[in-house]
Amino acid sequence: MGKLDRRRREILELVAVSGFMTIDGLATHFDVTPQTIRRDINEMAEEGLIARYHGGAASVSTTENAAYTDRQVLNLDAKRKIAHLVARHIPEGASLFINIGTTTEEVARALSEHKNLKIITNNLHVAQICAANPGFEVIIAGGVVRQRDFGIIGEATIDFISQFKVDFAIIGISGVDEDGSLMDFDYREVRVARAIISNSRQTFLCTDVSKFGRRAMVRLGHLSEIDALFIDSHPGKSWNEVLENADISVYTSNQANN
């Protein structure tokens, strides 16, 4: 198998795992020029293997997320930096929801030095992480446990969440569409996330930049419903108008002044 075939096969694998890869990111990964990657993407898109977007390529699937074990390690360093940035904006003694997601799990770890937090979660991984802190009160939502990632979903979960009104919601997302729509793959998870947003005084969206431009099937809401976006780097000039219209605060972990 030639180098070209191997590279394109690996591009396909990377895009399948992450949902979206930038041209610059792929060029760095393969140590080739952006023009070379752009040519690969164009030809693969014509074959229907991937979806081509401005600045990168995305998976053609909008119905199924990558496996949880893959998402745990994908962009892990970026997720940890985002998580520590979020933790700096959570005061001692606050109440918060933390929902399903590998980035939100990193936020739970980053909060380990906080005191007197009250945490309500529909994520069993988050519950286990936070329960290790004797100064935290951890409340687990009832409902159906989704085996692939230990998230809790369903009508009972929504009813449970609706009993509370908390200071902060910490949520993740699978994709942000070009119009600022927040997208995910499971409508049951989305309904719980909607309840979390509705019952929080402030909502923090935590995501790495690869989710911008990534498509999924179920609409959760819009960036304009979010108070602050925590991200590893700015998604680029093409998103400036969407972010400005959403009137959302943006905090990037790669800027020392945040």
mmCIF file of C-alpha atoms in Angstrom:
data_model
loop_
_atom_site.group_PDB
_atom_site.id
_atom_site.type_symbol
_atom_site.label_atom_id
_atom_site.label_comp_id
_atom_site.label_asym_id
_atom_site.label_seq_id
_atom_site.Cartn_x
_atom_site.Cartn_y
_atom_site.Cartn_z
ATOM 1 C CA MET A 1 0.000 0.000 0.000
ATOM 2 C CA GLY A 2 1.365 3.406 -0.990
ATOM 3 C CA LYS A 3 1.904 6.376 1.300
ATOM 4 C CA LEU A 4 -1.064 8.181 -0.257
ATOM 5 C CA ASP A 5 -3.460 5.293 0.410
ATOM 6 C CA ARG A 6 -2.196 4.919 3.988
ATOM 7 C CA ARG A 7 -2.569 8.630 4.653
ATOM 8 C CA ARG A 8 -6.106 8.778 3.337
ATOM 9 C CA ARG A 9 -7.101 5.709 5.306
ATOM 10 C CA GLU A 10 -5.698 7.305 8.458
ATOM 11 C CA ILE A 11 -7.464 10.599 7.652
ATOM 12 C CA LEU A 12 -10.696 8.642 7.468
ATOM 13 C CA GLU A 13 -9.987 7.010 10.835
ATOM 14 C CA LEU A 14 -9.098 10.327 12.515
ATOM 15 C CA VAL A 15 -12.223 12.022 11.206
ATOM 16 C CA ALA A 16 -14.383 9.068 12.260
ATOM 17 C CA VAL A 17 -13.071 9.241 15.832
ATOM 18 C CA SER A 18 -13.114 13.020 16.299
ATOM 19 C CA GLY A 19 -16.043 13.906 14.057
ATOM 20 C CA PHE A 20 -14.096 16.871 12.631
ATOM 21 C CA MET A 21 -10.441 17.539 11.825
ATOM 22 C CA THR A 22 -8.937 20.811 10.653
ATOM 23 C CA ILE A 23 -6.707 20.992 7.601
ATOM 24 C CA ASP A 24 -3.889 22.490 9.674
ATOM 25 C CA GLY A 25 -4.245 19.755 12.285
ATOM 26 C CA LEU A 26 -4.039 17.020 9.661
ATOM 27 C CA ALA A 27 -1.100 18.710 7.926
ATOM 28 C CA THR A 28 0.804 18.810 11.221
ATOM 29 C CA HIS A 29 -0.114 15.209 12.043
ATOM 30 C CA PHE A 30 1.174 13.886 8.691
ATOM 31 C CA ASP A 31 3.996 16.440 8.294
ATOM 32 C CA VAL A 32 2.752 17.524 4.865
ATOM 33 C CA THR A 33 1.538 20.837 3.463
ATOM 34 C CA PRO A 34 -2.031 22.069 3.961
ATOM 35 C CA GLN A 35 -2.385 22.004 0.163
ATOM 36 C CA THR A 36 -1.668 18.260 0.168
ATOM 37 C CA ILE A 37 -4.304 17.624 2.835
ATOM 38 C CA ARG A 38 -6.796 19.873 1.047
ATOM 39 C CA ARG A 39 -6.328 17.823 -2.124
ATOM 40 C CA ASP A 40 -6.836 14.577 -0.193
ATOM 41 C CA ILE A 41 -9.996 15.925 1.424
ATOM 42 C CA ASN A 42 -11.431 17.140 -1.877
ATOM 43 C CA GLU A 43 -10.932 13.765 -3.534
ATOM 44 C CA MET A 44 -12.230 11.813 -0.531
ATOM 45 C CA ALA A 45 -15.293 14.062 -0.366
ATOM 46 C CA GLU A 46 -16.006 13.431 -4.051
ATOM 47 C CA GLU A 47 -15.951 9.707 -3.272
ATOM 48 C CA GLY A 48 -18.428 10.247 -0.436
ATOM 49 C CA LEU A 49 -16.000 9.087 2.267
ATOM 50 C CA ILE A 50 -16.001 12.322 4.285
ATOM 51 C CA ALA A 51 -17.799 15.664 4.308
ATOM 52 C CA ARG A 52 -15.736 18.686 3.253
ATOM 53 C CA TYR A 53 -16.098 21.973 5.144
ATOM 54 C CA HIS A 54 -14.274 25.272 5.212
ATOM 55 C CA GLY A 55 -11.074 24.618 7.114
ATOM 56 C CA GLY A 56 -11.428 20.883 7.523
ATOM 57 C CA ALA A 57 -13.341 17.644 7.102
ATOM 58 C CA ALA A 58 -16.073 15.915 9.076
ATOM 59 C CA SER A 59 -17.581 12.480 9.370
ATOM 60 C CA VAL A 60 -20.491 11.844 7.032
ATOM 61 C CA SER A 61 -22.458 10.265 9.889
ATOM 62 C CA THR A 62 -24.812 12.535 11.820
ATOM 63 C CA THR A 63 -26.504 9.717 13.720
ATOM 64 C CA GLU A 64 -23.807 8.061 15.827
ATOM 65 C CA ASN A 65 -21.062 9.418 18.066
ATOM 66 C CA ALA A 66 -17.570 7.974 18.378
ATOM 67 C CA ALA A 67 -17.043 5.279 20.998
ATOM 68 C CA TYR A 68 -16.666 6.504 24.582
ATOM 69 C CA THR A 69 -13.222 4.915 24.987
ATOM 70 C CA ASP A 70 -12.027 6.751 21.862
ATOM 71 C CA ARG A 71 -13.449 10.064 23.082
ATOM 72 C CA GLN A 72 -11.744 9.629 26.466
ATOM 73 C CA VAL A 73 -8.301 9.969 24.910
ATOM 74 C CA LEU A 74 -9.139 12.232 21.968
ATOM 75 C CA ASN A 75 -7.786 15.783 22.511
ATOM 76 C CA LEU A 76 -7.232 14.895 26.163
ATOM 77 C CA ASP A 77 -4.634 17.588 26.802
ATOM 78 C CA ALA A 78 -6.955 20.252 25.372
ATOM 79 C CA LYS A 79 -9.843 18.970 27.483
ATOM 80 C CA ARG A 80 -7.752 19.130 30.650
ATOM 81 C CA LYS A 81 -6.698 22.703 29.949
ATOM 82 C CA ILE A 82 -10.305 23.680 29.277
ATOM 83 C CA ALA A 83 -11.344 21.977 32.517
ATOM 84 C CA HIS A 84 -8.836 23.905 34.626
ATOM 85 C CA LEU A 85 -10.015 27.139 33.037
ATOM 86 C CA VAL A 86 -13.627 26.303 33.909
ATOM 87 C CA ALA A 87 -12.653 25.438 37.495
ATOM 88 C CA ARG A 88 -11.209 28.942 37.916
ATOM 89 C CA HIS A 89 -14.671 30.374 37.219
ATOM 90 C CA ILE A 90 -16.500 28.211 39.788
ATOM 91 C CA PRO A 91 -16.536 29.783 43.279
ATOM 92 C CA GLU A 92 -16.341 27.849 46.528
ATOM 93 C CA GLY A 93 -19.717 26.816 47.898
ATOM 94 C CA ALA A 94 -21.459 26.824 44.512
ATOM 95 C CA SER A 95 -24.151 24.437 43.315
ATOM 96 C CA LEU A 96 -23.869 22.956 39.836
ATOM 97 C CA PHE A 97 -25.089 20.436 37.313
ATOM 98 C CA ILE A 98 -22.483 18.433 35.393
ATOM 99 C CA ASN A 99 -23.827 16.443 32.465
ATOM 100 C CA ILE A 100 -22.628 13.608 30.238
ATOM 101 C CA GLY A 101 -19.328 13.950 28.367
ATOM 102 C CA THR A 102 -15.602 13.320 28.518
ATOM 103 C CA THR A 103 -14.819 17.043 28.764
ATOM 104 C CA THR A 104 -17.227 17.515 31.668
ATOM 105 C CA GLU A 105 -15.552 14.572 33.406
ATOM 106 C CA GLU A 106 -12.267 16.452 33.175
ATOM 107 C CA VAL A 107 -13.995 19.478 34.727
ATOM 108 C CA ALA A 108 -15.053 17.251 37.629
ATOM 109 C CA ARG A 109 -11.402 16.279 38.134
ATOM 110 C CA ALA A 110 -10.264 19.893 37.896
ATOM 111 C CA LEU A 111 -12.672 20.841 40.703
ATOM 112 C CA SER A 112 -10.965 18.468 43.148
ATOM 113 C CA GLU A 113 -9.365 21.306 45.142
ATOM 114 C CA HIS A 114 -12.640 23.194 45.587
ATOM 115 C CA LYS A 115 -14.591 23.162 48.836
ATOM 116 C CA ASN A 116 -18.259 22.868 49.720
ATOM 117 C CA LEU A 117 -19.632 22.226 46.248
ATOM 118 C CA LYS A 118 -23.050 20.688 45.720
ATOM 119 C CA ILE A 119 -22.969 18.692 42.496
ATOM 120 C CA ILE A 120 -25.937 17.134 40.716
ATOM 121 C CA THR A 121 -25.055 14.881 37.824
ATOM 122 C CA ASN A 122 -26.476 12.359 35.383
ATOM 123 C CA ASN A 123 -22.984 11.010 34.723
ATOM 124 C CA LEU A 124 -21.845 8.112 36.906
ATOM 125 C CA HIS A 125 -18.201 8.812 36.061
ATOM 126 C CA VAL A 126 -18.585 12.380 37.345
ATOM 127 C CA ALA A 127 -20.319 11.119 40.482
ATOM 128 C CA GLN A 128 -17.446 8.746 41.218
ATOM 129 C CA ILE A 129 -14.818 11.457 40.644
ATOM 130 C CA CYS A 130 -16.577 14.028 42.819
ATOM 131 C CA ALA A 131 -17.538 11.599 45.593
ATOM 132 C CA ALA A 132 -13.833 11.221 46.411
ATOM 133 C CA ASN A 133 -13.881 14.769 47.824
ATOM 134 C CA PRO A 134 -15.302 14.685 51.380
ATOM 135 C CA GLY A 135 -16.240 18.354 51.086
ATOM 136 C CA PHE A 136 -18.617 17.751 48.186
ATOM 137 C CA GLU A 137 -22.260 16.784 48.334
ATOM 138 C CA VAL A 138 -22.937 14.651 45.264
ATOM 139 C CA ILE A 139 -26.465 13.912 44.084
ATOM 140 C CA ILE A 140 -27.063 11.377 41.305
ATOM 141 C CA ALA A 141 -30.049 11.719 39.002
ATOM 142 C CA GLY A 142 -32.337 8.727 38.626
ATOM 143 C CA GLY A 143 -33.126 7.145 35.286
ATOM 144 C CA VAL A 144 -31.844 4.644 32.746
ATOM 145 C CA VAL A 145 -28.081 4.045 32.669
ATOM 146 C CA ARG A 146 -26.711 4.158 29.124
ATOM 147 C CA GLN A 147 -24.178 1.346 29.114
ATOM 148 C CA ARG A 148 -21.749 2.770 26.587
ATOM 149 C CA ASP A 149 -20.749 5.753 28.765
ATOM 150 C CA PHE A 150 -22.620 5.403 32.103
ATOM 151 C CA GLY A 151 -24.757 8.438 31.365
ATOM 152 C CA ILE A 152 -28.223 8.548 32.937
ATOM 153 C CA ILE A 153 -31.127 9.507 30.676
ATOM 154 C CA GLY A 154 -34.899 9.275 30.369
ATOM 155 C CA GLU A 155 -38.093 10.852 31.664
ATOM 156 C CA ALA A 156 -37.231 10.094 35.298
ATOM 157 C CA THR A 157 -33.939 11.972 34.841
ATOM 158 C CA ILE A 158 -35.719 15.043 33.497
ATOM 159 C CA ASP A 159 -38.210 14.985 36.376
ATOM 160 C CA PHE A 160 -35.361 14.704 38.880
ATOM 161 C CA ILE A 161 -33.337 17.551 37.365
ATOM 162 C CA SER A 162 -36.415 19.789 37.371
ATOM 163 C CA GLN A 163 -36.582 19.703 41.166
ATOM 164 C CA PHE A 164 -33.489 21.917 41.451
ATOM 165 C CA LYS A 165 -32.287 25.410 40.588
ATOM 166 C CA VAL A 166 -28.485 25.653 40.666
ATOM 167 C CA ASP A 167 -25.813 28.294 40.165
ATOM 168 C CA PHE A 168 -23.992 26.737 37.213
ATOM 169 C CA ALA A 169 -24.579 24.152 34.514
ATOM 170 C CA ILE A 170 -21.437 22.522 33.105
ATOM 171 C CA ILE A 171 -22.341 20.939 29.784
ATOM 172 C CA GLY A 172 -20.559 19.430 26.812
ATOM 173 C CA ILE A 173 -21.687 19.068 23.225
ATOM 174 C CA SER A 174 -21.014 16.793 20.251
ATOM 175 C CA GLY A 175 -21.104 19.493 17.597
ATOM 176 C CA VAL A 176 -21.739 23.154 16.845
ATOM 177 C CA ASP A 177 -23.354 23.762 13.470
ATOM 178 C CA GLU A 178 -22.504 26.704 11.226
ATOM 179 C CA ASP A 179 -25.531 28.698 12.410
ATOM 180 C CA GLY A 180 -24.593 28.286 16.091
ATOM 181 C CA SER A 181 -26.942 25.382 16.758
ATOM 182 C CA LEU A 182 -25.761 22.982 19.455
ATOM 183 C CA MET A 183 -26.015 19.431 18.160
ATOM 184 C CA ASP A 184 -25.888 15.956 19.675
ATOM 185 C CA PHE A 185 -26.660 12.358 18.764
ATOM 186 C CA ASP A 186 -29.152 11.049 21.350
ATOM 187 C CA TYR A 187 -32.480 12.864 21.708
ATOM 188 C CA ARG A 188 -32.905 11.418 25.214
ATOM 189 C CA GLU A 189 -29.602 12.948 26.329
ATOM 190 C CA VAL A 190 -30.576 16.235 24.677
ATOM 191 C CA ARG A 191 -33.849 16.410 26.603
ATOM 192 C CA VAL A 192 -31.966 16.004 29.888
ATOM 193 C CA ALA A 193 -29.467 18.673 28.832
ATOM 194 C CA ARG A 194 -32.375 21.013 28.057
ATOM 195 C CA ALA A 195 -33.699 20.491 31.593
ATOM 196 C CA ILE A 196 -30.225 21.208 32.999
ATOM 197 C CA ILE A 197 -29.979 24.515 31.093
ATOM 198 C CA SER A 198 -33.504 25.526 32.102
ATOM 199 C CA ASN A 199 -32.782 24.965 35.790
ATOM 200 C CA SER A 200 -29.427 26.782 35.992
ATOM 201 C CA ARG A 201 -28.656 30.439 36.593
ATOM 202 C CA GLN A 202 -25.604 30.305 34.327
ATOM 203 C CA THR A 203 -24.634 27.752 31.683
ATOM 204 C CA PHE A 204 -21.015 27.028 30.772
ATOM 205 C CA LEU A 205 -20.364 25.138 27.533
ATOM 206 C CA CYS A 206 -17.059 23.220 27.592
ATOM 207 C CA THR A 207 -15.757 21.910 24.289
ATOM 208 C CA ASP A 208 -12.584 21.632 22.271
ATOM 209 C CA VAL A 209 -12.406 23.435 18.944
ATOM 210 C CA SER A 210 -12.848 20.233 16.898
ATOM 211 C CA LYS A 211 -16.579 20.297 17.715
ATOM 212 C CA PHE A 212 -17.074 23.523 15.733
ATOM 213 C CA GLY A 213 -18.345 22.532 12.300
ATOM 214 C CA ARG A 214 -19.039 18.968 13.407
ATOM 215 C CA ARG A 215 -22.537 17.782 12.535
ATOM 216 C CA ALA A 216 -24.949 15.664 14.533
ATOM 217 C CA MET A 217 -28.640 14.893 14.121
ATOM 218 C CA VAL A 218 -30.372 16.247 17.252
ATOM 219 C CA ARG A 219 -30.643 19.942 18.045
ATOM 220 C CA LEU A 220 -30.055 20.792 21.718
ATOM 221 C CA GLY A 221 -30.308 24.566 21.431
ATOM 222 C CA HIS A 222 -28.233 27.540 20.348
ATOM 223 C CA LEU A 223 -25.079 29.312 21.458
ATOM 224 C CA SER A 224 -27.242 32.306 22.408
ATOM 225 C CA GLU A 225 -28.644 30.245 25.306
ATOM 226 C CA ILE A 226 -25.142 29.797 26.761
ATOM 227 C CA ASP A 227 -23.530 32.306 29.109
ATOM 228 C CA ALA A 228 -19.900 31.339 28.533
ATOM 229 C CA LEU A 229 -17.955 29.150 26.129
ATOM 230 C CA PHE A 230 -14.759 27.488 27.380
ATOM 231 C CA ILE A 231 -12.601 26.241 24.531
ATOM 232 C CA ASP A 232 -8.953 25.434 23.837
ATOM 233 C CA SER A 233 -8.578 27.929 20.971
ATOM 234 C CA HIS A 234 -10.792 30.311 19.039
ATOM 235 C CA PRO A 235 -12.654 28.450 16.270
ATOM 236 C CA GLY A 236 -11.584 30.980 13.645
ATOM 237 C CA LYS A 237 -12.688 34.161 11.891
ATOM 238 C CA SER A 238 -15.571 32.425 10.144
ATOM 239 C CA TRP A 239 -17.242 31.993 13.552
ATOM 240 C CA ASN A 240 -16.840 35.586 14.732
ATOM 241 C CA GLU A 241 -20.271 36.750 13.563
ATOM 242 C CA VAL A 242 -22.041 33.719 15.049
ATOM 243 C CA LEU A 243 -20.338 34.216 18.420
ATOM 244 C CA GLU A 244 -20.967 37.960 18.437
ATOM 245 C CA ASN A 245 -24.648 37.519 17.586
ATOM 246 C CA ALA A 246 -24.969 34.913 20.332
ATOM 247 C CA ASP A 247 -23.648 37.465 22.857
ATOM 248 C CA ILE A 248 -21.596 34.768 24.563
ATOM 249 C CA SER A 249 -18.419 35.195 26.615
ATOM 250 C CA VAL A 250 -15.544 33.171 25.133
ATOM 251 C CA TYR A 251 -12.642 31.915 27.265
ATOM 252 C CA THR A 252 -9.765 30.145 25.529
ATOM 253 C CA SER A 253 -7.273 28.048 27.458
ATOM 254 C CA ASN A 254 -4.386 28.919 25.137
ATOM 255 C CA GLN A 255 -4.484 32.577 26.187
ATOM 256 C CA ALA A 256 -2.582 33.328 29.374
ATOM 257 C CA ASN A 257 -4.804 36.284 30.287
ATOM 258 C CA ASN A 258 -7.925 34.175 30.760
#
